[in-house]
mmCIF file of C-alpha atoms and ligand atoms in Angstrom:
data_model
loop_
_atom_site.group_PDB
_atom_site.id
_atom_site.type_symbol
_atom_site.label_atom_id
_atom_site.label_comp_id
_atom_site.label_asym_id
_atom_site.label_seq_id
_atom_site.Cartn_x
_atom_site.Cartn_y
_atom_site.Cartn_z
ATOM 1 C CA UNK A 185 10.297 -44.302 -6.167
ATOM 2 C CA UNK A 186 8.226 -43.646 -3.120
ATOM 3 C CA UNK A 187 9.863 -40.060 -3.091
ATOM 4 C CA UNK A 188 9.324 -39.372 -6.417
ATOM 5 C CA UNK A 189 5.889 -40.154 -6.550
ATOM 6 C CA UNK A 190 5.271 -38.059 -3.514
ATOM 7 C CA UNK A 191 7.235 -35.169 -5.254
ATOM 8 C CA UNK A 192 5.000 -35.321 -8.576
ATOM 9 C CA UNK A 193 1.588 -35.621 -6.994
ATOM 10 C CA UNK A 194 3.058 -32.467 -5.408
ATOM 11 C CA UNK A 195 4.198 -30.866 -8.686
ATOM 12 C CA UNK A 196 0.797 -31.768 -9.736
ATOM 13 C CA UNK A 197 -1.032 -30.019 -6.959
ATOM 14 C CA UNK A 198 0.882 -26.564 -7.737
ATOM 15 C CA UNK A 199 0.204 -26.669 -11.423
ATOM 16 C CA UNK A 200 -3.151 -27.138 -10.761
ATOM 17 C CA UNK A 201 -3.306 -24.264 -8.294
ATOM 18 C CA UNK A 202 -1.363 -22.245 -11.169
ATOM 19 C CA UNK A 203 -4.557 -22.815 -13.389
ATOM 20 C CA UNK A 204 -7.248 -21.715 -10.979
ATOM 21 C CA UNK A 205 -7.802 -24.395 -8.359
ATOM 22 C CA UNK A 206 -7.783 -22.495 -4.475
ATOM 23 C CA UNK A 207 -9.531 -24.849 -2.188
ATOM 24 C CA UNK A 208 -6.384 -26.149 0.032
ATOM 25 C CA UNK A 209 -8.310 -29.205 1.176
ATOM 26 C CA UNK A 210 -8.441 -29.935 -2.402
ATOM 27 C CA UNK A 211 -4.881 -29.486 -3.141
ATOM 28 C CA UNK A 212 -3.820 -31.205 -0.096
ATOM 29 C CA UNK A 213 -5.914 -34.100 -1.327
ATOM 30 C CA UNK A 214 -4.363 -34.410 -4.975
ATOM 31 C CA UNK A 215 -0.286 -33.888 -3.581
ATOM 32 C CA UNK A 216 -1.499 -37.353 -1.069
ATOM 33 C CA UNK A 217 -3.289 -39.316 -3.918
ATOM 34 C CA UNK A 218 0.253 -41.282 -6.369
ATOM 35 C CA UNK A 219 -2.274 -41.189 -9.730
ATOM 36 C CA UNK A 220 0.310 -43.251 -11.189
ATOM 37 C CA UNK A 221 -1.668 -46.090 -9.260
ATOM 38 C CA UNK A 222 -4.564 -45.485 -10.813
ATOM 39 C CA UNK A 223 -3.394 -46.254 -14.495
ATOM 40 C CA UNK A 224 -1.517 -49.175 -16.623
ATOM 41 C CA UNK A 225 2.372 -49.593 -15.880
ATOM 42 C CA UNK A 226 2.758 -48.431 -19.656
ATOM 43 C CA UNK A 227 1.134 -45.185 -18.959
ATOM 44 C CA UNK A 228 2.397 -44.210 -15.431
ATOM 45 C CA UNK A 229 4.676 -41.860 -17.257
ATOM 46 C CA UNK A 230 1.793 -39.694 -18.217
ATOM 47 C CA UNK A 231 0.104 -39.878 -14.656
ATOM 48 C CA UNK A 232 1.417 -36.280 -13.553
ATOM 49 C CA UNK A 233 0.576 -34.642 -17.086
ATOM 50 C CA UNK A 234 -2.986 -32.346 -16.698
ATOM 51 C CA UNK A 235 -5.160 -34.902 -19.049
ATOM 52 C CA UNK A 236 -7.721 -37.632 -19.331
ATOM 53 C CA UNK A 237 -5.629 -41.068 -20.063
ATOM 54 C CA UNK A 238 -7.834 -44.736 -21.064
ATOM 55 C CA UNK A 239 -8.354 -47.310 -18.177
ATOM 56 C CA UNK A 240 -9.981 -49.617 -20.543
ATOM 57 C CA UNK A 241 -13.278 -50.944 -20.982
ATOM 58 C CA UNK A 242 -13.692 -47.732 -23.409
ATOM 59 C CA UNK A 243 -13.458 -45.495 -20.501
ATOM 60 C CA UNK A 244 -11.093 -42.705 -19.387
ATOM 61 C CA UNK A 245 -9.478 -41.453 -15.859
ATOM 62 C CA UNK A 246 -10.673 -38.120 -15.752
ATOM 63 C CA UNK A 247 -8.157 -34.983 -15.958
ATOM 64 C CA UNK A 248 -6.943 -33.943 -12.841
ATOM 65 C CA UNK A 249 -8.341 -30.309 -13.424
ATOM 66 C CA UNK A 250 -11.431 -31.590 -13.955
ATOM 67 C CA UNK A 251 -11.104 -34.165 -10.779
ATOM 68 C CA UNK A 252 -10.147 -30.884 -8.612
ATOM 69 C CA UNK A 253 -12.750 -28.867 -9.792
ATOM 70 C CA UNK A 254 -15.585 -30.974 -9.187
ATOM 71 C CA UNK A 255 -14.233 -31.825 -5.368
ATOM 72 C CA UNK A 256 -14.195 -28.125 -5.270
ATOM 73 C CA UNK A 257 -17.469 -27.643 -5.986
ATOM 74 C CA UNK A 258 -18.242 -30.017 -4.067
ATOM 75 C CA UNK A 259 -17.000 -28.789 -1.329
ATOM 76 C CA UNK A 260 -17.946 -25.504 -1.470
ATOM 77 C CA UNK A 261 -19.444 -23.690 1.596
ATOM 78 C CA UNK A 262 -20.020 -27.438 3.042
ATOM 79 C CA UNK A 263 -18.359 -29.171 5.160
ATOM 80 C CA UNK A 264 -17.956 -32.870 4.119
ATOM 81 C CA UNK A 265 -19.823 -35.464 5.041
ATOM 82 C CA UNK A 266 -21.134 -38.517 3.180
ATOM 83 C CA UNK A 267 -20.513 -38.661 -0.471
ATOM 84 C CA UNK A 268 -22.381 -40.618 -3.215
ATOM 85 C CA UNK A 269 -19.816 -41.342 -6.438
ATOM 86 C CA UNK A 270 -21.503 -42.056 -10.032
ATOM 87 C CA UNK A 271 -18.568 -43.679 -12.032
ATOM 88 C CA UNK A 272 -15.557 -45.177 -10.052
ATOM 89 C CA UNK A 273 -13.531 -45.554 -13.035
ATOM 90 C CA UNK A 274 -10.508 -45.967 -12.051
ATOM 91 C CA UNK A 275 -10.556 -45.103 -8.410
ATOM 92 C CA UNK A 276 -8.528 -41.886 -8.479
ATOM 93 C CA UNK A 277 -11.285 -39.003 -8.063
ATOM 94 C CA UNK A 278 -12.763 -41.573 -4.968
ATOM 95 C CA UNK A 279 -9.099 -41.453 -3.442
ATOM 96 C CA UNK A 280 -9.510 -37.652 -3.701
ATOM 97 C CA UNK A 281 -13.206 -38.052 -2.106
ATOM 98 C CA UNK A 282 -11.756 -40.683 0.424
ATOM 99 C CA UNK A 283 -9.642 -37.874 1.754
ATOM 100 C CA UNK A 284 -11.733 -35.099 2.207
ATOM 101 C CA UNK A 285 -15.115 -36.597 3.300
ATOM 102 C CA UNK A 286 -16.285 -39.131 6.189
ATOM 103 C CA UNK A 287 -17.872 -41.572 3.971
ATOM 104 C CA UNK A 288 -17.690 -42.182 0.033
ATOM 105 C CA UNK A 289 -20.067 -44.362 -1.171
ATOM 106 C CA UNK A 290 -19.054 -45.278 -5.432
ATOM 107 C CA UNK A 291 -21.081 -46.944 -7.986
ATOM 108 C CA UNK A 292 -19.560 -48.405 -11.352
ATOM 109 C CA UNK A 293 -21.458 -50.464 -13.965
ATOM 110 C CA UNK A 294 -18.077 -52.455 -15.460
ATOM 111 C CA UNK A 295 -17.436 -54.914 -12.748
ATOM 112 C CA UNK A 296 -13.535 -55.075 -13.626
ATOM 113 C CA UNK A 297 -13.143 -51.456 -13.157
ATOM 114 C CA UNK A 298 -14.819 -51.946 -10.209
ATOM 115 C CA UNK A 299 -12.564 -54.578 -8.887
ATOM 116 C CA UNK A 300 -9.226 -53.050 -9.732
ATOM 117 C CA UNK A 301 -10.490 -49.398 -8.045
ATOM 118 C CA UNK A 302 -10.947 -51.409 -4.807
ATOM 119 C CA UNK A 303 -7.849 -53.358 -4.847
ATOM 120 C CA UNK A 304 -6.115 -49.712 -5.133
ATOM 121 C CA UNK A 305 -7.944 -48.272 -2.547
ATOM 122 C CA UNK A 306 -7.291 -51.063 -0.225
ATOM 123 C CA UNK A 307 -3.848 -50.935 -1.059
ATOM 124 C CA UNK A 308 -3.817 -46.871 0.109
ATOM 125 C CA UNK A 309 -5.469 -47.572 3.322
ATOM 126 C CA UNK A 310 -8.370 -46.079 2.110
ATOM 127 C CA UNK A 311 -11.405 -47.716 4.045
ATOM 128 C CA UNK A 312 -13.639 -45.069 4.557
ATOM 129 C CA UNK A 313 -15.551 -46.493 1.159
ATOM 130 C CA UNK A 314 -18.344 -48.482 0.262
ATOM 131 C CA UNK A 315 -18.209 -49.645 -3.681
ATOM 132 C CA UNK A 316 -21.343 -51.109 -5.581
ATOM 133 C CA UNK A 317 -21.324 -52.901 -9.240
ATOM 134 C CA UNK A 318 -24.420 -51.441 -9.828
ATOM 135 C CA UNK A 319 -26.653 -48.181 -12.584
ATOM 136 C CA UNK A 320 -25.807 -45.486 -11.387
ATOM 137 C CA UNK A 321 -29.057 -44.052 -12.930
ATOM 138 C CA UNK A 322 -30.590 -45.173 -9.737
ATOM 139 C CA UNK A 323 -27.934 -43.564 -7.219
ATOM 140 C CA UNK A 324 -27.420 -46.222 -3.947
ATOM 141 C CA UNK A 325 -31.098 -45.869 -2.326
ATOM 142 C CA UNK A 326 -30.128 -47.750 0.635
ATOM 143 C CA UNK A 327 -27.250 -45.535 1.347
ATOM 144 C CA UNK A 328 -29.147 -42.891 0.842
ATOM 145 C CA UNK A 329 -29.743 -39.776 2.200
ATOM 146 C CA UNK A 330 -26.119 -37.811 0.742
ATOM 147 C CA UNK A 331 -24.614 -34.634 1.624
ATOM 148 C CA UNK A 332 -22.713 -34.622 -1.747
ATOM 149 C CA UNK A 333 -23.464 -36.621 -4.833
ATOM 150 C CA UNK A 334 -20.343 -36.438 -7.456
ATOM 151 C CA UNK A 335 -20.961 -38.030 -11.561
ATOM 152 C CA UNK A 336 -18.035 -38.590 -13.654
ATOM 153 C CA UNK A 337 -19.934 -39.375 -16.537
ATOM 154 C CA UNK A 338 -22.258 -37.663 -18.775
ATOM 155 C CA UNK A 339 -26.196 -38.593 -18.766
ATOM 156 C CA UNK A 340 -28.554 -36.112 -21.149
ATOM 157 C CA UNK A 341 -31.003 -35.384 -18.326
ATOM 158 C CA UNK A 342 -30.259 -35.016 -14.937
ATOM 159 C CA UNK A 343 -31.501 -38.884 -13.633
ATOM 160 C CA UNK A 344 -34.586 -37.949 -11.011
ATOM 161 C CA UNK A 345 -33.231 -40.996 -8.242
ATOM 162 C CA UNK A 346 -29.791 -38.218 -7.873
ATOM 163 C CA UNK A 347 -32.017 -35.567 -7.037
ATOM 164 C CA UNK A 348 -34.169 -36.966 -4.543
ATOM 165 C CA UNK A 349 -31.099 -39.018 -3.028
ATOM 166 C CA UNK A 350 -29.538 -35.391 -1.345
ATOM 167 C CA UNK A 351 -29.732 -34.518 1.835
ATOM 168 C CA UNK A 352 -31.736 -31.319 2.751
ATOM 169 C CA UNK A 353 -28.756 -28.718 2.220
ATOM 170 C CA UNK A 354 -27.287 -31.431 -0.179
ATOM 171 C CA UNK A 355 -25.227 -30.386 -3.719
ATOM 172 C CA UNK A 356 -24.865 -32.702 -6.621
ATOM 173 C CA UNK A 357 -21.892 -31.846 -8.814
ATOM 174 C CA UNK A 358 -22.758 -33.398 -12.661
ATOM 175 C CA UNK A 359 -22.143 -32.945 -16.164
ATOM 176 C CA UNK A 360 -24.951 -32.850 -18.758
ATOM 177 C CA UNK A 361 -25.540 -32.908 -22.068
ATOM 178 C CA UNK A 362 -24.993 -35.199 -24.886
ATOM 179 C CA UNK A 363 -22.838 -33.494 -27.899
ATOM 180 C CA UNK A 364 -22.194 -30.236 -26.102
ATOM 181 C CA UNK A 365 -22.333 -30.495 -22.356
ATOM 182 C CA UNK A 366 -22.065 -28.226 -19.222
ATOM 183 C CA UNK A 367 -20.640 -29.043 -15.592
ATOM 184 C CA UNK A 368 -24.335 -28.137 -13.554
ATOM 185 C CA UNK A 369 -24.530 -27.734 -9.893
ATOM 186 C CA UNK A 370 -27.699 -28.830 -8.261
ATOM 187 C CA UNK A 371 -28.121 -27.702 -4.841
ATOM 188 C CA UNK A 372 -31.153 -28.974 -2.579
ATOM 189 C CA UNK A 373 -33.047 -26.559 -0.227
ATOM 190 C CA UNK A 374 -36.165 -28.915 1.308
ATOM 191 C CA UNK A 375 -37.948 -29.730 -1.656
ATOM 192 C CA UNK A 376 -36.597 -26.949 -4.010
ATOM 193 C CA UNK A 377 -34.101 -27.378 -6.505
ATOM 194 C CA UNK A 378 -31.969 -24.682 -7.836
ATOM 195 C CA UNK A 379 -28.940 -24.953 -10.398
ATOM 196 C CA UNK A 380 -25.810 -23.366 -11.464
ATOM 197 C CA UNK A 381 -24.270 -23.832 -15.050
ATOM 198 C CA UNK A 382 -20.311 -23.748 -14.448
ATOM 199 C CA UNK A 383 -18.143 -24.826 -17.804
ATOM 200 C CA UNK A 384 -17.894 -26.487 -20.622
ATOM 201 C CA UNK A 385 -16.772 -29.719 -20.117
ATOM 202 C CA UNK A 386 -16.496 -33.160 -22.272
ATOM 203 C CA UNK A 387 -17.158 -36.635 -20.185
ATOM 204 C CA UNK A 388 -18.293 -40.199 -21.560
ATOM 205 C CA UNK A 389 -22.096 -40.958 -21.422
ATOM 206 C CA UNK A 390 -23.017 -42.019 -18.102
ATOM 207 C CA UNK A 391 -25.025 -45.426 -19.511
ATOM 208 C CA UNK A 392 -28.561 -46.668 -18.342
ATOM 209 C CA UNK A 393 -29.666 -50.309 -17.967
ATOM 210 C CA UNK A 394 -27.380 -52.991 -18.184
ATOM 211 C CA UNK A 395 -24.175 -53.588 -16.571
ATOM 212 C CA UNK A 396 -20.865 -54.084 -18.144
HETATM 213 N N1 SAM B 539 -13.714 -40.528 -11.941
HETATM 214 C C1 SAM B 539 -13.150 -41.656 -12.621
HETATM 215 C C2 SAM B 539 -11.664 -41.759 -12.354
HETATM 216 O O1 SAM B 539 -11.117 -40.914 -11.629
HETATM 217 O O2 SAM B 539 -11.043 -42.691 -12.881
HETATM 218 C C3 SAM B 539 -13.386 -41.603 -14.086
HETATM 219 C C4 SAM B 539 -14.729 -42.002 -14.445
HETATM 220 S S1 SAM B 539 -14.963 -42.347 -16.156
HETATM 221 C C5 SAM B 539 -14.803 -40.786 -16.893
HETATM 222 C C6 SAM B 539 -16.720 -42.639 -16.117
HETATM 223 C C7 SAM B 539 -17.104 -43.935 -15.452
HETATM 224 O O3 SAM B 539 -18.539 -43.974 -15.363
HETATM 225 C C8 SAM B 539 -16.699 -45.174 -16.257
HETATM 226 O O4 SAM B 539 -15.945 -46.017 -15.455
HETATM 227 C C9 SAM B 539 -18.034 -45.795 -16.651
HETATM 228 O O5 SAM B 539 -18.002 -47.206 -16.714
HETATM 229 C C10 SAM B 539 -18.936 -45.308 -15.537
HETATM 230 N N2 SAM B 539 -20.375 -45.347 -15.856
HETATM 231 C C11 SAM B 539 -20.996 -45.051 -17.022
HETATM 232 N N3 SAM B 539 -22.325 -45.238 -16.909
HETATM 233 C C12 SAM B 539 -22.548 -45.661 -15.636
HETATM 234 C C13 SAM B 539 -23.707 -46.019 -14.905
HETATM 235 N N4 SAM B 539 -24.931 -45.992 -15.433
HETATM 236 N N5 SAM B 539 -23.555 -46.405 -13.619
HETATM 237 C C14 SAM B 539 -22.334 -46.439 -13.030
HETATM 238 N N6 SAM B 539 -21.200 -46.124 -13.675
HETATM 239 C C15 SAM B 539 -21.293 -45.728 -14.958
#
């Protein structure tokens, strides 16, 4: 089994780099990371398959294009340092983050997401993350400042806290938009903003107020 997971996280990786994904660190990352993990028993058959698959609670692991692209962005020009994750989900894009950067710091709002992502991570000797039941509409203010700041789910504005939680030099990678939405890149130069429009992309709506 072990083999065979190593072998389709691998497969995985190359398709991926087939469809546009170059950053090595990146691919490295996804060929290391057994997504099958990260999903119900009944599903691990669709773990290596390019596309979005329900963790519960309503909510989705992202697809792995999507996971790649973002970390590439992410990455981009930068070298990695400490990491601020809106929307643990399931765990598997944190993995990803756990890998590349020194410190990943990951906020979910359904507690029993929250608990299962940890329980994975721990179980991948992944230690190098700090997880919060908490909105991520407010970022983690006492973690705060970030080099990177990653959301997995979709608000309609850009939430203010994000912004002014990046480092000087920081880039936050987030979708936006409520019907149609676009994958924006923020980056911070002192106190200007600028931003980048990327794709089209389709995420569910990151939720303000009250936890799950
Ligand atoms: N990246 C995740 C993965 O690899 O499994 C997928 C994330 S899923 C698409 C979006 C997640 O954002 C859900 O788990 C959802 O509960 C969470 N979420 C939505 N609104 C939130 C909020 N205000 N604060 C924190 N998490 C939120």
């Amino acid at each position: 089994m072990a083999v065979a997971t190593a072998r389709s996280a691998a497969v995985l990786a190359q398709k991926l780099q087939s469809e546009g994904i170059t950053d090595a660190r990146v691919l490295r990352a996804l060929a290391q990371v057994p997504r099958h993990l990260f999903v119900e028993a009944v599903l691990a058959h669709k773990a290596y398959e390019n596309t979005a698959l329900p963790i519960g609670q309503g909510q989705t692991i992202s697809q792995p294009y999507i996971v790649a692209r973002m970390t590439e962005l992410l990455l981009q020009g930068k070298a990695p340092g400490k990491v601020l994750e809106i929307g643990t989900g399931s765990g598997y894009q944190t993995a990803i983050l756990a890998h590349l950067f020194s410190h990943v710091c990951s906020v979910e709002r359904i507690k029993s997401l929250q608990f299962q992502a940890k329980r994975r991570l721990q179980q991948l000797d992944l230690h190098n993350v700090s997880m919060k039941h908490g909105d991520g509409w407010l970022g983690w203010p006492s973690k705060a400042p970030f080099d990177s700041i990653i959301v997995t789910a979709a608000p309609a504005e850009v939430p203010a806290a994000l912004l002014q939680q990046l480092n000087d030099g920081g880039r936050l990678v987030i979708p936006v938009g409520t019907k149609e939405q676009v994958l924006r890149v923020y980056q911070r130069d002192a106190d200007t903003f600028s931003s980048q429009d990327i794709e089209a992309v389709r995420f569910v709506p990151l939720i303000p107020g009250e936890l799950g």
